[in-house]
């Protein structure tokens, strides 16, 4: 360790019991006193020693609990980005090499240890033998073997995994049963890897597979595959190798596995062929043998110059040589000749079957977790669900907005948002999370139709009404009345709305939901007002959310900047105070304070920064907390039913701290389409 | 006679035992956390190895094709 640390004093030598009682010396003992007194003294010494021991132990416990464990946990949290990066890079290299690198999660059984070790050893030997010869072939060879080695040495009982198609292509041996390997590997890897990992891989395969499907004429694929599969698994694989993207290879294509089979094949094969799969159930136990590295026919070497025997190939390929770029078609073995004419299909650009079609790597992107893809059910919590959905939608929105221009920068949906959201003129509002509330079917598409805007407004208002559940019937009735008025006005105004107009005046309905409306000035005429209100918001958010909300709302409303609104907003903190505003304005969302019962609002909002919310919730979503609505009808529950259910509905998203999430995600939401951009424009 | 001592010592011993058991638990927790960290770092190690291998291979390939 570093030398600046204090050296740990070594323990004193252990005390050994003195066999001779006469020679025992007890320090601190008054040897002159009587025996009884000495006994007393000894007892007291014992007590003191015990006390010291107890004190030491409690010190240890304290140090552990207060310093060590938190430090370790902080370290774990702090290194989380490193881990993510490592995960990304390993997936990057995996994709590049089309291999699978076993991680700790992949090993679910202990019984595979022996077979793994054997495989690791064989592959390591192979690696040593072929290092020089195949070094120039690809980089993936060494990845596979070296990774195996390291994994074996590093973690006990681990380390083996399937070899790479590159190795197989590199004429390691003349075994025709190259196709055997994948069939063995899949079962082996499948027995090892956790279902989650497998599912993830299947998704990746499926995505890459669908990407390449455009190359395949579907009918031909069907015709091609049907006889092959019936013939043997190997031949199927051989054909599939040429058809399926390279990522399929060596990744454990286990056609005997029903799930993988369905996932991988359903696009390629018609339903007629599915029967062939079912009938040919191969037990994974059959392939429990030690998996061998895939061996491919040497004659299928794409880099092999014409008329040269495979044995003479030096193994060195000059990639700069343009003549190498179009590998020549290799004559298939005789038994493949019986296959369908698909082999000679020109759509393959002359790629030999052993050659994987060039796989264009998707832009660098962290591996899409199954959870993100919505497939992973384990370990999914509503919060994670929500965050995943939010991320997806944000990214989608950003990409839509940018028109695909900066798609690269928006890959992670992070920085790009920041960069483009600087100017006020673009009027980007902080991302609105209300659209995720109540699982509503609000379209996340940036182009909002008027209808949806209407619906969103309706939902807004409905949501606003909800908070009044706890209030008196009178107030709620008034609110209802106002709501209906607002609805009418919305209808009227919506006709003249430019739907695409960003932001919107913070749509007052939005204000009602959010205690901290962050507001991006959209209308030029409101710029100054807006900026003021922005500062106001920022200042007041943490202090009292309500006044600012009311103020904003009132200010936006323009005319109905009644003193009532200010006064009432300042005074009241619940819905009762809104009556003034309502009465005065006759419109507008009414409630800056309207909060659905247990909802939130303050919870996540008080510490909210501008980036996390739209004050102006253009989204139908209503308050963040209020996503739990029972959407019985288009307009939601009947008001009576709504009241009856009481205000104690809790939202699953209640705990969702969108502020934190957004901040962590680093998002600035693209400017939101307000359903009623002009509704609250000053008259 | 030594009762008062014994009593006091018994109490102390009781506390000692309690403290030790708590310490043991904390150490177990520590072990678990460290294990998790270790597991996480394994992937980092893999990534690092991949990167070094890649670099090594690229270097070799470049050297090999330098003459051409």
XYZ file of C-alpha atoms in Angstrom:
751
model
C 0.000 0.000 0.000
C 1.069 3.557 -0.203
C 3.628 4.644 2.272
C 1.831 7.752 3.414
C -0.610 5.650 5.330
C 0.065 5.060 8.966
C 1.593 1.734 9.612
C -0.582 -0.661 11.465
C 1.065 -1.612 14.680
C 1.459 -5.315 14.836
C -0.421 -7.104 17.533
C 1.405 -7.805 20.710
C 2.299 -11.418 21.177
C -0.578 -13.505 22.367
C -0.884 -14.088 25.971
C -0.296 -17.598 27.050
C -1.694 -18.886 30.286
C 0.981 -19.231 32.844
C 1.230 -22.819 33.885
C 2.974 -21.998 37.074
C 0.667 -20.162 39.410
C 3.434 -19.100 41.675
C 5.169 -17.093 38.994
C 2.163 -15.140 37.972
C 2.715 -11.477 38.257
C -0.250 -9.240 38.271
C 0.739 -5.670 37.682
C -1.035 -3.238 39.873
C -1.568 -5.715 42.563
C -0.558 -4.754 45.950
C 1.368 -7.783 46.956
C 1.665 -6.672 50.507
C -1.988 -6.679 51.259
C -3.799 -9.586 52.695
C -4.954 -12.338 50.460
C -8.530 -11.291 50.674
C -7.646 -7.819 49.688
C -5.565 -9.127 46.914
C -8.455 -11.177 45.743
C -10.570 -8.078 45.812
C -8.039 -6.220 43.858
C -7.799 -8.971 41.321
C -11.511 -9.019 40.935
C -11.554 -5.364 40.353
C -8.794 -5.658 37.842
C -10.818 -8.256 36.042
C -13.794 -5.998 35.959
C -11.772 -3.182 34.579
C -10.285 -5.374 31.920
C -13.683 -6.576 30.908
C -14.826 -3.069 30.682
C -11.952 -2.205 28.426
C -12.731 -5.107 26.243
C -16.295 -4.028 25.956
C -15.245 -0.540 25.147
C -12.941 -1.748 22.421
C -15.604 -3.803 20.851
C -18.044 -1.004 20.846
C -15.412 1.192 19.272
C -14.936 -1.369 16.580
C -18.614 -1.548 15.996
C -18.857 2.186 15.773
C -16.012 2.505 13.369
C -17.447 -0.222 11.204
C -20.906 1.134 11.109
C -20.116 4.794 10.803
C -17.037 4.844 8.684
C -16.170 1.613 7.012
C -19.445 0.479 5.632
C -20.551 3.872 4.412
C -17.194 4.390 2.812
C -17.421 1.105 1.025
C -20.921 1.857 -0.102
C -19.867 5.241 -1.321
C -17.087 3.619 -3.213
C -19.520 1.261 -4.783
C -21.769 4.075 -5.790
C -18.900 6.125 -7.004
C -17.534 3.430 -9.207
C -20.919 2.801 -10.733
C -20.105 4.844 -13.828
C -16.967 2.885 -14.270
C -18.947 -0.278 -14.189
C -21.411 0.989 -16.687
C -18.631 2.000 -18.983
C -17.021 -1.372 -18.622
C -20.282 -3.037 -19.416
C -20.660 -0.920 -22.472
C -17.183 -1.596 -23.696
C -17.454 -5.287 -23.167
C -20.630 -5.326 -25.160
C -18.876 -3.213 -27.755
C -16.083 -5.675 -28.058
C -18.524 -8.504 -27.993
C -20.333 -7.092 -30.916
C -17.187 -6.309 -32.758
C -15.879 -9.781 -32.327
C -19.234 -11.465 -32.351
C -18.380 -13.460 -29.367
C -19.809 -13.750 -26.002
C -17.784 -12.872 -23.022
C -18.924 -14.602 -19.912
C -19.587 -12.358 -17.062
C -20.238 -13.251 -13.538
C -23.930 -13.316 -14.176
C -23.650 -15.892 -16.836
C -22.740 -18.647 -14.562
C -25.791 -20.022 -12.983
C -24.775 -23.585 -12.395
C -21.834 -25.095 -10.679
C -22.029 -28.367 -12.509
C -20.575 -26.877 -15.581
C -17.311 -26.219 -13.922
C -15.458 -29.204 -15.184
C -16.648 -28.885 -18.703
C -15.844 -25.237 -18.633
C -12.386 -25.793 -17.416
C -11.705 -28.373 -20.012
C -12.972 -26.116 -22.639
C -10.916 -23.290 -21.298
C -7.829 -25.398 -21.403
C -8.406 -26.594 -24.909
C -9.148 -23.162 -26.118
C -6.109 -21.803 -24.379
C -3.970 -24.403 -26.024
C -5.539 -23.590 -29.255
C -4.787 -20.037 -28.625
C -1.165 -20.715 -27.988
C -0.825 -22.802 -31.089
C -2.552 -20.520 -33.395
C -1.390 -17.260 -32.017
C 1.195 -16.658 -34.598
C -0.671 -18.161 -37.430
C -3.978 -16.566 -36.882
C -2.949 -13.450 -35.201
C -3.411 -11.420 -38.250
C -6.676 -12.945 -39.146
C -8.833 -11.063 -36.823
C -8.603 -9.631 -33.462
C -11.475 -11.606 -32.256
C -9.563 -14.792 -32.030
C -7.515 -13.582 -29.226
C -10.355 -11.943 -27.566
C -12.101 -15.164 -27.215
C -9.265 -17.220 -26.013
C -7.576 -14.644 -23.931
C -10.766 -13.693 -22.324
C -11.344 -17.279 -21.535
C -7.974 -17.514 -19.958
C -8.382 -14.508 -17.838
C -11.810 -15.486 -16.768
C -10.631 -18.887 -15.848
C -7.844 -17.646 -13.778
C -9.722 -14.844 -12.280
C -12.885 -16.425 -11.185
C -13.032 -19.906 -9.927
C -14.687 -22.456 -12.017
C -15.266 -20.200 -14.927
C -13.831 -19.142 -18.099
C -15.064 -21.128 -21.008
C -17.394 -19.970 -23.606
C -18.166 -20.384 -27.199
C -15.590 -19.697 -29.778
C -15.924 -17.183 -32.484
C -17.038 -17.624 -36.006
C -13.831 -15.976 -36.980
C -11.937 -18.844 -35.556
C -14.170 -21.223 -37.330
C -13.642 -19.418 -40.525
C -9.961 -19.555 -40.037
C -9.536 -23.058 -41.192
C -8.649 -24.617 -37.958
C -9.671 -27.955 -39.108
C -11.453 -29.665 -41.861
C -14.355 -30.750 -39.863
C -17.549 -30.267 -41.690
C -19.461 -30.179 -38.583
C -18.952 -26.553 -38.037
C -22.613 -26.352 -37.765
C -22.474 -28.832 -34.987
C -20.728 -26.400 -32.811
C -23.389 -23.809 -32.669
C -25.897 -26.417 -31.893
C -23.797 -27.626 -29.060
C -22.862 -24.243 -27.900
C -26.322 -22.977 -27.637
C -27.385 -25.698 -25.350
C -24.299 -25.339 -23.287
C -24.469 -21.622 -23.068
C -28.104 -21.799 -22.458
C -27.619 -24.038 -19.581
C -25.164 -21.591 -18.198
C -26.481 -18.241 -18.813
C -29.227 -16.790 -16.820
C -32.528 -16.429 -18.545
C -32.235 -12.706 -18.340
C -28.947 -12.667 -20.152
C -30.279 -15.024 -22.726
C -33.317 -12.912 -23.281
C -31.159 -9.897 -23.670
C -29.056 -11.625 -26.197
C -32.072 -12.796 -28.070
C -33.323 -9.300 -28.288
C -30.039 -8.114 -29.604
C -29.959 -10.901 -32.054
C -33.448 -10.214 -33.100
C -32.750 -6.590 -33.623
C -29.667 -7.266 -35.660
C -31.450 -10.020 -37.416
C -34.333 -7.863 -38.426
C -31.875 -5.317 -39.643
C -30.437 -7.796 -42.020
C -33.678 -9.264 -43.075
C -34.125 -6.699 -45.702
C -31.476 -8.548 -47.556
C -33.433 -11.709 -47.623
C -36.220 -12.474 -49.959
C -38.608 -14.080 -47.575
C -40.053 -16.746 -49.777
C -36.669 -17.948 -50.687
C -35.620 -18.127 -47.138
C -38.595 -20.235 -46.374
C -37.954 -22.547 -49.223
C -34.384 -22.724 -48.397
C -34.663 -23.428 -44.806
C -37.464 -25.925 -44.776
C -35.719 -28.827 -46.415
C -32.523 -28.035 -44.624
C -33.925 -28.095 -41.254
C -35.640 -31.310 -41.859
C -32.460 -32.759 -43.091
C -30.322 -31.898 -40.180
C -29.610 -29.272 -37.678
C -26.196 -28.746 -39.089
C -27.318 -27.903 -42.528
C -29.813 -25.500 -41.144
C -27.119 -23.776 -39.328
C -24.961 -23.620 -42.324
C -27.596 -21.875 -44.261
C -28.567 -19.745 -41.441
C -25.083 -18.616 -41.076
C -25.216 -17.047 -44.427
C -28.572 -15.588 -43.832
C -28.580 -14.417 -40.338
C -26.446 -11.582 -39.214
C -23.062 -12.334 -37.971
C -24.048 -11.646 -34.475
C -25.954 -14.862 -34.531
C -22.924 -16.928 -34.859
C -21.444 -18.411 -31.836
C -24.032 -16.740 -29.786
C -25.735 -19.875 -28.896
C -28.313 -20.284 -31.543
C -30.191 -23.025 -30.000
C -32.937 -24.064 -32.248
C -33.890 -26.660 -29.819
C -34.822 -23.991 -27.413
C -38.399 -23.004 -27.935
C -38.109 -19.430 -26.846
C -35.029 -18.613 -28.795
C -36.402 -20.490 -31.700
C -39.519 -18.436 -31.770
C -37.714 -15.211 -31.270
C -35.192 -15.812 -33.960
C -37.186 -17.577 -36.522
C -40.554 -16.104 -36.545
C -39.538 -13.441 -38.940
C -37.808 -15.727 -41.295
C -40.124 -18.590 -41.526
C -43.756 -18.817 -42.221
C -46.081 -20.563 -39.906
C -45.996 -23.572 -42.128
C -42.473 -24.173 -41.267
C -42.935 -23.828 -37.603
C -44.204 -27.337 -37.471
C -40.857 -28.560 -38.556
C -39.329 -26.909 -35.577
C -41.728 -28.381 -33.181
C -41.402 -31.806 -34.507
C -37.729 -31.728 -34.287
C -37.323 -31.090 -30.662
C -33.804 -31.742 -29.719
C -33.116 -32.218 -26.129
C -30.514 -29.906 -24.801
C -29.161 -32.800 -22.857
C -28.010 -34.246 -26.081
C -25.500 -31.553 -26.438
C -24.059 -31.705 -23.043
C -20.859 -32.890 -24.496
C -17.886 -30.701 -24.193
C -18.376 -27.952 -26.654
C -15.810 -27.728 -29.313
C -14.715 -24.748 -31.174
C -16.513 -24.319 -34.412
C -14.618 -25.837 -37.237
C -15.250 -24.745 -40.693
C -14.294 -26.075 -43.983
C -11.035 -24.616 -45.091
C -12.200 -24.328 -48.602
C -14.711 -21.756 -47.499
C -12.098 -19.314 -46.549
C -13.204 -16.104 -48.148
C -9.758 -14.706 -48.223
C -8.361 -17.681 -49.974
C -7.011 -16.720 -53.347
C -8.411 -18.603 -56.214
C -6.927 -21.886 -57.161
C -4.965 -21.989 -54.017
C -5.256 -24.854 -51.692
C -6.437 -24.037 -48.236
C -3.450 -25.610 -46.694
C -1.161 -23.178 -48.378
C -2.848 -20.143 -47.023
C -0.412 -18.193 -44.978
C -3.101 -16.715 -42.891
C -2.038 -13.178 -43.449
C -4.615 -10.975 -45.004
C -3.768 -7.545 -46.127
C -6.912 -5.705 -45.440
C -5.754 -2.738 -47.397
C -5.712 -4.739 -50.528
C -8.882 -3.861 -52.359
C -9.032 -7.231 -53.990
C -9.742 -8.737 -50.664
C -12.788 -6.696 -50.141
C -14.940 -8.886 -52.253
C -14.334 -12.360 -51.057
C -14.953 -14.886 -53.664
C -17.702 -17.358 -53.497
C -16.456 -20.642 -52.281
C -17.756 -23.762 -53.874
C -19.963 -25.437 -51.447
C -19.502 -28.982 -50.460
C -21.490 -31.433 -52.405
C -24.086 -31.996 -49.865
C -24.921 -28.388 -49.740
C -25.454 -28.410 -53.434
C -28.751 -30.022 -52.848
C -29.817 -26.939 -51.067
C -32.050 -24.437 -52.607
C -30.749 -21.963 -55.100
C -30.706 -19.466 -52.363
C -27.050 -20.082 -51.964
C -26.357 -18.511 -55.240
C -28.684 -15.760 -54.665
C -27.161 -12.627 -55.907
C -28.696 -10.636 -53.244
C -25.863 -11.776 -51.154
C -23.339 -10.043 -53.245
C -21.327 -13.088 -53.668
C -20.641 -13.635 -50.070
C -19.826 -17.208 -49.394
C -21.974 -18.900 -46.873
C -19.300 -18.967 -44.325
C -18.885 -15.268 -44.518
C -21.076 -13.220 -42.418
C -22.650 -10.337 -44.163
C -21.071 -7.104 -43.212
C -22.661 -5.957 -40.074
C -22.856 -2.268 -39.735
C -22.292 -1.425 -36.207
C -24.904 0.681 -34.727
C -23.671 3.884 -33.257
C -22.060 3.485 -29.947
C -24.694 3.029 -27.455
C -24.883 1.403 -24.104
C -26.287 -2.050 -24.333
C -29.966 -1.923 -24.259
C -31.016 -3.703 -21.221
C -33.952 -5.950 -21.454
C -35.630 -3.793 -18.939
C -35.310 -0.883 -21.230
C -36.824 -2.882 -23.963
C -39.658 -3.635 -21.727
C -39.034 -7.317 -21.728
C -37.453 -7.834 -18.434
C -39.928 -8.532 -15.773
C -37.653 -9.452 -12.978
C -36.319 -6.684 -10.909
C -38.628 -4.250 -12.504
C -40.123 -1.766 -10.237
C -42.546 0.907 -11.113
C -39.868 3.451 -10.583
C -37.498 1.740 -12.929
C -40.278 1.261 -15.341
C -41.100 4.878 -15.238
C -37.540 5.973 -15.646
C -37.057 3.639 -18.532
C -40.153 4.892 -20.199
C -39.188 8.434 -19.576
C -35.818 7.928 -21.054
C -37.220 6.239 -24.086
C -39.716 8.902 -24.715
C -37.321 11.685 -24.179
C -34.920 10.209 -26.581
C -37.645 9.685 -29.064
C -38.883 13.186 -28.670
C -35.484 14.591 -29.068
C -34.870 12.642 -32.160
C -38.152 13.628 -33.596
C -37.555 17.196 -32.805
C -34.149 17.320 -34.180
C -35.422 15.765 -37.310
C -32.734 13.248 -37.058
C -30.071 15.820 -37.506
C -28.278 15.304 -34.354
C -29.318 11.806 -33.815
C -25.878 10.882 -32.708
C -25.735 13.442 -30.072
C -29.062 12.398 -28.891
C -28.252 8.855 -28.527
C -28.134 9.116 -24.873
C -30.612 11.858 -24.931
C -28.540 13.869 -22.630
C -26.144 16.458 -23.750
C -27.967 17.096 -26.900
C -30.853 18.374 -24.993
C -28.732 20.729 -23.135
C -27.075 22.087 -26.129
C -30.167 22.833 -27.977
C -32.101 24.169 -25.147
C -30.040 27.177 -24.442
C -31.818 29.781 -26.448
C -35.016 31.140 -25.268
C -36.253 31.505 -28.742
C -36.366 27.802 -29.218
C -38.497 27.881 -26.202
C -37.706 24.478 -25.025
C -39.468 23.623 -21.955
C -38.193 21.277 -19.414
C -39.339 17.854 -20.117
C -42.739 17.161 -18.939
C -43.274 14.052 -17.062
C -46.931 14.444 -16.703
C -47.492 12.440 -19.761
C -46.438 9.430 -17.843
C -49.002 9.993 -15.253
C -51.824 7.614 -14.925
C -50.447 5.581 -17.691
C -52.454 7.688 -19.944
C -52.357 7.091 -23.557
C -51.153 10.510 -24.281
C -49.131 10.454 -27.351
C -45.540 11.244 -26.819
C -45.260 12.330 -30.310
C -44.228 15.884 -30.554
C -46.882 16.605 -33.067
C -49.928 16.800 -31.059
C -53.189 16.834 -32.777
C -55.868 19.068 -31.703
C -57.952 16.196 -30.611
C -55.376 14.880 -28.325
C -54.802 18.303 -26.991
C -58.433 18.579 -26.248
C -58.400 15.298 -24.534
C -55.386 16.256 -22.616
C -56.978 19.426 -21.535
C -59.985 17.530 -20.503
C -57.926 15.188 -18.544
C -56.153 18.066 -17.067
C -59.224 19.565 -15.876
C -60.526 16.344 -14.659
C -57.439 15.913 -12.707
C -57.746 19.329 -11.344
C -61.151 18.585 -10.191
C -59.918 15.625 -8.348
C -58.081 17.456 -5.681
C -61.248 18.948 -4.675
C -62.500 15.685 -3.521
C -61.656 16.618 -0.026
C -63.148 20.006 -0.196
C -66.613 21.073 0.436
C -69.197 20.240 -2.041
C -69.824 23.854 -2.686
C -66.344 24.639 -3.614
C -66.043 21.526 -5.606
C -69.236 22.320 -7.332
C -67.971 25.722 -8.162
C -64.836 24.183 -9.365
C -66.796 21.840 -11.474
C -68.702 24.653 -12.925
C -65.593 26.469 -13.658
C -64.165 23.406 -15.159
C -67.017 23.137 -17.522
C -66.586 26.720 -18.420
C -62.980 26.126 -18.950
C -63.795 23.200 -21.108
C -65.968 25.254 -23.270
C -63.394 27.856 -23.569
C -60.867 25.293 -24.395
C -63.005 24.092 -27.199
C -63.316 27.547 -28.507
C -59.743 28.409 -28.162
C -58.494 25.150 -29.439
C -59.990 25.943 -32.741
C -57.697 28.827 -33.115
C -54.721 27.188 -31.649
C -51.573 26.588 -33.380
C -50.960 23.241 -32.097
C -47.363 23.139 -32.768
C -46.626 26.124 -30.829
C -44.294 25.291 -28.129
C -45.137 25.718 -24.730
C -47.729 27.259 -24.114
C -48.519 29.425 -21.768
C -48.039 27.402 -19.082
C -51.242 26.329 -19.403
C -52.694 27.111 -16.427
C -53.998 23.702 -15.961
C -50.521 22.679 -15.692
C -49.930 25.143 -13.033
C -52.531 23.602 -10.990
C -50.648 20.428 -10.959
C -47.243 21.642 -10.393
C -46.322 23.655 -7.518
C -43.209 24.745 -9.254
C -43.996 25.666 -12.714
C -40.977 26.248 -14.709
C -41.793 28.194 -17.519
C -40.317 28.733 -20.780
C -41.565 31.805 -22.335
C -43.007 31.008 -25.606
C -45.085 33.857 -26.555
C -42.886 36.752 -27.257
C -45.209 39.074 -25.622
C -44.778 37.292 -22.424
C -41.123 37.209 -22.424
C -40.510 39.802 -19.885
C -43.264 38.582 -17.764
C -42.030 35.137 -18.096
C -38.559 35.912 -17.176
C -39.762 37.628 -14.149
C -41.906 34.824 -13.240
C -39.082 32.499 -13.844
C -36.964 34.183 -11.330
C -39.895 34.323 -9.120
C -40.379 30.696 -9.539
C -36.879 29.878 -8.793
C -36.862 32.040 -5.806
C -40.138 31.033 -4.512
C -40.177 27.461 -5.374
C -38.332 26.421 -2.420
C -40.112 28.770 -0.179
C -43.672 28.462 -1.087
C -44.722 26.907 -4.255
C -48.148 28.206 -4.249
C -47.774 31.890 -4.599
C -45.549 31.587 -7.546
C -47.879 29.252 -9.209
C -50.755 31.505 -8.648
C -48.772 34.458 -9.696
C -47.678 32.848 -12.849
C -51.029 31.698 -13.679
C -52.453 35.019 -13.038
C -49.767 36.773 -14.960
C -50.237 34.576 -17.892
C -53.837 34.942 -17.841
C -53.236 38.532 -18.497
C -56.423 40.096 -17.675
C -57.419 38.143 -14.825
C -54.635 39.301 -12.758
C -57.133 39.964 -10.242
C -56.005 40.974 -6.938
C -58.095 38.187 -5.778
C -55.835 35.733 -7.331
C -52.831 37.071 -5.651
C -54.524 37.509 -2.434
C -56.152 34.222 -2.474
C -53.118 32.481 -3.641
C -51.053 33.989 -0.974
C -53.490 33.243 1.679
C -54.859 29.943 0.857
C -52.965 26.875 0.402
C -55.731 24.647 -0.601
C -58.412 24.546 -3.093
C -60.764 26.724 -1.220
C -58.806 29.714 -2.100
C -59.196 29.097 -5.710
C -62.704 30.105 -5.775
C -61.709 33.659 -6.007
C -59.549 33.041 -8.904
C -62.095 30.921 -10.466
C -64.806 33.370 -9.976
C -62.690 36.113 -11.293
C -61.251 34.496 -14.259
C -63.974 32.150 -15.082
C -61.408 30.232 -16.872
C -58.142 28.933 -16.370
C -57.102 26.036 -14.717
C -57.978 27.348 -11.689
C -55.891 25.848 -9.292
C -52.436 26.531 -8.743
C -52.874 24.687 -5.628
C -55.154 22.093 -6.725
C -53.563 19.027 -5.670
C -54.922 15.660 -5.820
C -55.089 14.548 -2.310
C -52.082 12.683 -1.312
C -50.356 13.740 -4.346
C -47.182 15.129 -4.161
C -46.671 18.150 -5.544
C -44.457 19.361 -2.970
C -42.642 16.211 -2.589
C -40.661 16.181 -5.658
C -41.288 19.662 -6.697
C -39.901 21.799 -4.048
C -36.397 21.025 -4.843
C -37.195 20.985 -8.417
C -35.083 22.891 -10.777
C -35.981 24.394 -13.994
C -34.857 21.456 -15.876
C -37.212 19.037 -14.519
C -40.631 20.306 -15.025
C -42.712 22.175 -17.254
C -44.630 24.463 -15.417
C -46.811 24.442 -18.105
C -47.705 21.195 -18.351
C -48.893 20.961 -21.689
C -49.182 17.404 -21.103
C -52.328 15.906 -20.240
C -50.565 14.222 -17.604
C -51.505 16.501 -14.921
C -49.601 16.341 -11.774
C -46.874 13.948 -11.474
C -48.391 12.286 -8.637
C -51.708 11.825 -10.174
C -51.139 9.044 -12.509
C -53.361 6.600 -10.832
C -56.540 7.542 -12.389
C -59.130 5.127 -13.308
C -59.880 6.157 -16.763
C -63.279 4.843 -17.127
C -64.307 7.137 -19.860
C -62.710 9.593 -22.104
C -63.358 12.154 -19.525
C -62.369 9.892 -16.735
C -64.452 8.881 -13.868
C -67.726 10.504 -13.455
C -67.342 13.286 -11.026
C -69.572 11.551 -8.591
C -67.540 8.458 -8.759
C -64.450 10.456 -8.450
C -65.554 12.064 -5.280
C -66.756 8.813 -3.941
C -63.450 7.187 -4.332
C -62.077 9.736 -2.029
C -58.871 11.514 -2.194
C -56.803 8.734 -0.904
C -55.750 7.230 -4.134
C -52.086 6.982 -4.216
C -50.091 6.994 -7.260
C -47.498 4.528 -7.888
C -45.555 7.334 -9.302
C -45.828 9.166 -6.065
C -42.387 8.282 -5.054
C -41.052 9.089 -8.386
C -38.719 11.893 -7.912
C -38.769 13.157 -11.382
C -36.633 16.067 -10.502
C -33.859 13.831 -9.468
C -34.414 11.565 -12.356
C -34.297 14.315 -14.839
C -31.326 15.836 -13.307
C -29.546 12.559 -13.330
C -30.528 11.929 -16.834
C -29.320 15.326 -17.648
C -32.310 15.926 -19.765
C -33.784 18.979 -20.922
C -36.968 17.985 -22.356
C -37.656 19.165 -25.755
C -40.132 21.824 -25.938
C -43.449 20.353 -25.298
C -46.404 20.747 -27.463
C -49.012 22.414 -25.535
C -52.459 21.280 -26.193
C -53.619 24.779 -25.739
C -50.800 26.977 -26.636
C -52.863 30.011 -27.019
C -55.523 29.282 -24.609
C -54.088 31.295 -21.881
C -52.821 34.008 -24.008
C -53.732 37.368 -22.768
C -56.906 38.569 -24.165
C -18.616 -12.407 48.500
C -17.425 -11.901 45.051
C -20.974 -11.569 44.068
C -20.798 -7.882 43.361
C -17.812 -8.487 41.176
C -19.337 -11.397 39.470
C -22.494 -9.490 38.833
C -20.705 -6.566 37.366
C -18.540 -8.794 35.325
C -21.491 -10.719 34.066
C -23.083 -7.560 32.882
C -19.917 -6.544 31.187
C -19.596 -9.866 29.555
C -23.111 -9.614 28.316
C -22.309 -6.331 26.678
C -19.189 -7.701 25.218
C -21.046 -10.551 23.636
C -23.630 -8.220 22.247
C -21.007 -5.982 20.758
C -19.128 -8.818 19.241
C -22.172 -10.224 17.582
C -22.990 -6.851 16.125
C -19.481 -6.473 14.917
C -19.668 -9.846 13.311
C -22.761 -8.876 11.448
C -21.193 -5.710 10.244
C -18.182 -7.535 9.059
C -20.410 -9.919 7.195
C -22.136 -6.997 5.571
C -18.804 -5.565 4.703
C -17.843 -8.798 3.119
C -20.958 -8.844 1.039
C -20.427 -5.325 -0.153
C -16.868 -6.018 -1.008
C -17.903 -9.118 -2.848
C -20.322 -7.157 -4.908
C -17.722 -4.586 -5.677
C -15.359 -7.298 -6.624
C -17.895 -8.825 -8.919
C -18.540 -5.496 -10.509
C -14.880 -4.866 -10.923
C -14.519 -8.123 -12.723
C -16.289 -6.678 -15.691
C -14.050 -3.672 -15.520
C -11.114 -5.965 -15.580
C -12.537 -7.755 -18.590
C -13.067 -4.537 -20.423
C -9.558 -3.443 -19.644
C -8.159 -6.698 -20.874
C -10.166 -6.471 -24.043
C -8.872 -3.032 -24.658
C -5.282 -4.059 -24.137
C -5.707 -7.068 -26.349
C -7.259 -4.968 -29.005
C -4.496 -2.495 -28.874
C -1.922 -5.209 -28.990
C -3.513 -6.783 -31.991
C -3.929 -3.555 -33.797
C -0.349 -2.736 -33.141
C 0.743 -6.053 -34.459
C -1.352 -5.774 -37.531
C -0.099 -2.349 -38.253
C 3.447 -3.493 -37.849
C 2.825 -6.438 -40.064
C 1.323 -4.438 -42.829
C 3.667 -1.562 -42.469
C 5.932 -2.840 -45.155
C 3.182 -3.049 -47.720
